Structure formats: structure tokens, C-alpha cells
């Protein structure tokens, strides 16, 4: 039972990467079906949670929507492998979980300032307008993701401490 709980806790970063890939998928879906209420619902539900990390990822030169989605899907699949075999992937699991923690923390911090305007994350010369409306400054999905990724990070730290003590 304990192993199953720790495995579920270690799946938090994979869930964050999967939700980010769904958010990227919602962009071309909105482009194809702009009057679809379900496409707008999907996009606006995930927008407060994944807006800043995805826009930062898409701002990298050479990274388009489809390559970012493939990258995030691969990160999610890799996270499942790390969660199922944590004894083989200590360092990569640590990095995987902490990158997801930084991304969800950035998203939660930016979602708390729900206002339309220019993004403060980019350099002032390269700012592009982001006038998307964030419906809530508090996102239950974002809080759940942050807590689940934080739990995965704590599992990584406990594994490292256990290895240090036993060595």
C-alpha cells in the first residue's frame, strides 16, 4: 500500500506535463473551431494554470506548437517511467520533478495577479501583448497540480536522504 501511494505521489510531474500538452493542443483546436463552447471551456480552464510556462516555452527560438507538444508528451511518458522505477532514476527523477515544480510555481504566482496586460516575464524589448482574461486569481486545478508536484519533490528528497543515510 505504501509503495502504491508513493508511486501515485511521484506521478504528479507527469500529470503537470500532460495538462500542459493538453493546453497546447487546445490552441490549434480553438483555431479550427473558434465557436466551439467545449474548446473554449478546455482552453480557459487550463489557461490560468499553464499560461506562463507554455508561453515561455513557445518563446524559445525554434520551438513551435507541435514540437512543444511532443516535448511535453515525452516528458510526461518519461515521468511515468520514473514513477514506476524510482530506484533506477534518482537524479533524473529529481530534475524532472523540480522542473515541474518551478513551472507550476511560476504559473501559480502569475495566476495570483489576474489582470490583462503585457507579460512581465519577457524582456521589455520583446514583450508581446497578452490580453487573455484570467477568470479567477485562485485556480483549484493549479493548486492541485502544485501540491501533487510538491509531493513528488518531497518523495525525491526522502529517497536521497534515505540513500545518504544507508550509504
CSV table of C-alpha atoms in Angstrom, one decimal:
chain,number,residue,atom,x,y,z
A,1,UNK,CA,0.0,0.0,0.0
A,2,UNK,CA,2.8,2.4,0.9
A,3,UNK,CA,4.6,1.7,-2.4
A,4,UNK,CA,1.4,2.4,-4.3
A,5,UNK,CA,0.9,5.8,-2.5
A,6,UNK,CA,4.5,6.9,-3.2
A,7,UNK,CA,4.1,5.8,-6.9
A,8,UNK,CA,0.9,8.0,-7.2
A,9,UNK,CA,2.8,10.9,-5.5
A,10,UNK,CA,5.6,10.6,-8.0
A,11,UNK,CA,3.2,10.8,-10.9
A,12,UNK,CA,2.5,14.5,-10.1
A,13,UNK,CA,5.0,15.9,-12.6
A,14,UNK,CA,3.7,13.7,-15.3
A,15,UNK,CA,0.3,15.0,-14.7
A,16,UNK,CA,1.5,18.6,-14.9
A,17,UNK,CA,3.3,17.9,-18.2
A,18,UNK,CA,0.2,16.1,-19.6
A,19,UNK,CA,-2.0,19.0,-18.7
A,20,UNK,CA,0.5,21.4,-20.4
A,21,UNK,CA,0.3,19.3,-23.6
A,22,UNK,CA,-3.5,19.4,-23.5
A,23,UNK,CA,-3.3,23.2,-23.1
A,24,UNK,CA,-1.1,23.3,-26.2
A,25,UNK,CA,-3.5,21.1,-28.0
A,26,UNK,CA,-6.3,23.4,-27.2
A,27,UNK,CA,-4.7,26.2,-29.1
A,28,UNK,CA,-5.0,24.6,-32.6
A,29,UNK,CA,-8.4,23.3,-31.5
A,30,UNK,CA,-9.6,26.8,-30.9
A,31,UNK,CA,-8.1,27.9,-34.3
A,32,UNK,CA,-10.0,25.2,-36.1
A,33,UNK,CA,-13.3,25.5,-34.1
A,34,UNK,CA,-13.5,29.1,-32.8
A,35,UNK,CA,-17.2,28.8,-32.0
A,36,UNK,CA,-17.0,25.6,-30.0
A,37,UNK,CA,-18.0,26.1,-26.4
A,38,UNK,CA,-16.2,22.9,-25.3
A,39,UNK,CA,-12.9,24.1,-26.9
A,40,UNK,CA,-13.2,27.4,-25.2
A,41,UNK,CA,-14.0,25.7,-21.9
A,42,UNK,CA,-10.9,23.5,-22.1
A,43,UNK,CA,-8.7,26.4,-23.0
A,44,UNK,CA,-10.0,28.7,-20.3
A,45,UNK,CA,-9.9,26.0,-17.6
A,46,UNK,CA,-6.2,25.3,-18.2
A,47,UNK,CA,-5.2,28.9,-19.1
A,48,UNK,CA,-4.6,30.2,-15.5
A,49,UNK,CA,-2.5,27.1,-14.7
A,50,UNK,CA,-0.3,26.8,-17.8
A,51,UNK,CA,-0.2,30.2,-19.4
A,52,UNK,CA,3.2,31.4,-18.3
A,53,UNK,CA,5.2,28.2,-18.6
A,54,UNK,CA,3.8,27.4,-22.1
A,55,UNK,CA,4.3,31.0,-23.3
A,56,UNK,CA,7.9,30.8,-22.1
A,57,UNK,CA,8.4,27.5,-23.8
A,58,UNK,CA,6.9,28.8,-27.1
A,59,UNK,CA,9.1,31.9,-26.9
A,60,UNK,CA,12.2,29.8,-27.3
A,61,UNK,CA,13.5,30.1,-30.9
A,62,UNK,CA,12.7,27.1,-33.0
A,63,UNK,CA,10.0,25.7,-30.7
A,64,UNK,CA,6.6,25.6,-32.3
A,65,UNK,CA,3.3,24.4,-31.0
A,66,UNK,CA,3.7,20.8,-32.3
A,67,UNK,CA,7.3,20.4,-31.2
A,68,UNK,CA,6.4,21.8,-27.7
A,69,UNK,CA,3.5,19.3,-27.5
A,70,UNK,CA,5.8,16.4,-28.5
A,71,UNK,CA,8.4,17.5,-25.9
A,72,UNK,CA,5.7,17.7,-23.1
A,73,UNK,CA,4.2,14.3,-24.1
A,74,UNK,CA,7.7,12.7,-24.0
A,75,UNK,CA,8.4,14.4,-20.6
A,76,UNK,CA,5.1,13.0,-19.3
A,77,UNK,CA,5.9,9.5,-20.5
A,78,UNK,CA,9.4,9.7,-19.0
A,79,UNK,CA,7.8,10.8,-15.7
A,80,UNK,CA,5.6,7.7,-15.7
A,81,UNK,CA,8.7,5.5,-16.2
A,82,UNK,CA,10.5,7.4,-13.4
A,83,UNK,CA,7.5,7.0,-11.1
A,84,UNK,CA,7.3,3.2,-11.7
A,85,UNK,CA,11.1,2.6,-11.4
A,86,UNK,CA,12.4,5.3,-8.9
A,87,UNK,CA,15.3,3.2,-7.8
A,88,UNK,CA,16.8,3.4,-11.3
A,89,UNK,CA,16.3,7.1,-12.0
A,90,UNK,CA,17.3,9.1,-8.9
A,91,UNK,CA,18.9,12.1,-10.4
A,92,UNK,CA,16.6,12.4,-13.5
A,93,UNK,CA,13.5,12.0,-11.3
A,94,UNK,CA,14.8,14.7,-9.1
A,95,UNK,CA,15.3,17.1,-12.0
A,96,UNK,CA,12.0,16.1,-13.7
A,97,UNK,CA,10.0,16.8,-10.5
A,98,UNK,CA,11.8,20.1,-9.8
A,99,UNK,CA,11.4,21.5,-13.3
A,100,UNK,CA,7.7,20.8,-13.0
A,101,UNK,CA,7.6,22.4,-9.5
A,102,UNK,CA,9.3,25.6,-10.9
A,103,UNK,CA,6.8,25.7,-13.8
A,104,UNK,CA,3.7,25.2,-11.6
A,105,UNK,CA,5.0,27.6,-9.0
A,106,UNK,CA,5.6,30.2,-11.7
A,107,UNK,CA,2.1,29.6,-13.0
A,108,UNK,CA,0.5,29.9,-9.6
A,109,UNK,CA,2.4,33.1,-8.8
A,110,UNK,CA,1.4,34.7,-12.1
A,111,UNK,CA,-2.2,33.5,-11.8
A,112,UNK,CA,-2.5,35.3,-8.5
A,113,UNK,CA,-2.1,38.5,-10.4
A,114,UNK,CA,-5.1,38.1,-12.7
A,115,UNK,CA,-5.0,41.1,-15.0
A,116,UNK,CA,-4.8,41.8,-18.6
A,117,UNK,CA,-1.7,43.4,-19.9
A,118,UNK,CA,1.8,42.8,-21.1
A,119,UNK,CA,3.8,39.9,-19.7
A,120,UNK,CA,6.5,40.9,-17.2
A,121,UNK,CA,8.4,37.7,-17.7
A,122,UNK,CA,9.8,38.6,-21.2
A,123,UNK,CA,12.4,41.2,-21.8
A,124,UNK,CA,10.8,44.7,-22.3
A,125,UNK,CA,12.0,44.9,-25.9
A,126,UNK,CA,10.5,41.6,-26.8
A,127,UNK,CA,7.2,41.8,-25.0
A,128,UNK,CA,4.2,40.8,-26.8
A,129,UNK,CA,0.7,41.7,-25.7
A,130,UNK,CA,-1.1,39.1,-23.6
A,131,UNK,CA,-4.7,40.3,-23.1
A,132,UNK,CA,-6.1,36.9,-22.1
A,133,UNK,CA,-8.7,37.1,-19.3
A,134,UNK,CA,-8.0,35.0,-16.3
A,135,UNK,CA,-11.3,34.2,-14.7
A,136,UNK,CA,-10.0,33.5,-11.2
A,137,UNK,CA,-6.9,34.6,-9.3
A,138,UNK,CA,-7.2,31.3,-7.5
A,139,UNK,CA,-7.2,28.1,-9.6
A,140,UNK,CA,-8.2,24.8,-7.9
A,141,UNK,CA,-6.6,22.9,-10.7
A,142,UNK,CA,-3.4,24.9,-10.3
A,143,UNK,CA,-3.4,24.3,-6.5
A,144,UNK,CA,-3.9,20.6,-7.0
A,145,UNK,CA,-1.1,20.4,-9.5
A,146,UNK,CA,1.3,22.4,-7.3
A,147,UNK,CA,0.6,20.2,-4.3
A,148,UNK,CA,1.0,17.0,-6.3
A,149,UNK,CA,4.3,18.1,-7.8
A,150,UNK,CA,5.5,19.3,-4.4
A,151,UNK,CA,4.7,15.8,-3.0
A,152,UNK,CA,6.8,14.3,-5.8
A,153,UNK,CA,9.7,16.6,-4.9
A,154,UNK,CA,9.4,15.6,-1.3
A,155,UNK,CA,9.5,12.0,-2.3
A,156,UNK,CA,12.7,12.7,-4.3
A,157,UNK,CA,14.2,14.4,-1.3
A,158,UNK,CA,13.2,11.5,1.0
A,159,UNK,CA,14.8,9.0,-1.4
A,160,UNK,CA,18.0,11.0,-1.5
A,161,UNK,CA,18.1,11.3,2.3
A,162,UNK,CA,17.4,7.5,2.7
A,163,UNK,CA,20.3,6.7,0.3
A,164,UNK,CA,22.7,9.0,2.1
A,165,UNK,CA,21.8,7.5,5.5
A,166,UNK,CA,22.1,3.9,4.2
A,167,UNK,CA,25.5,4.6,2.5
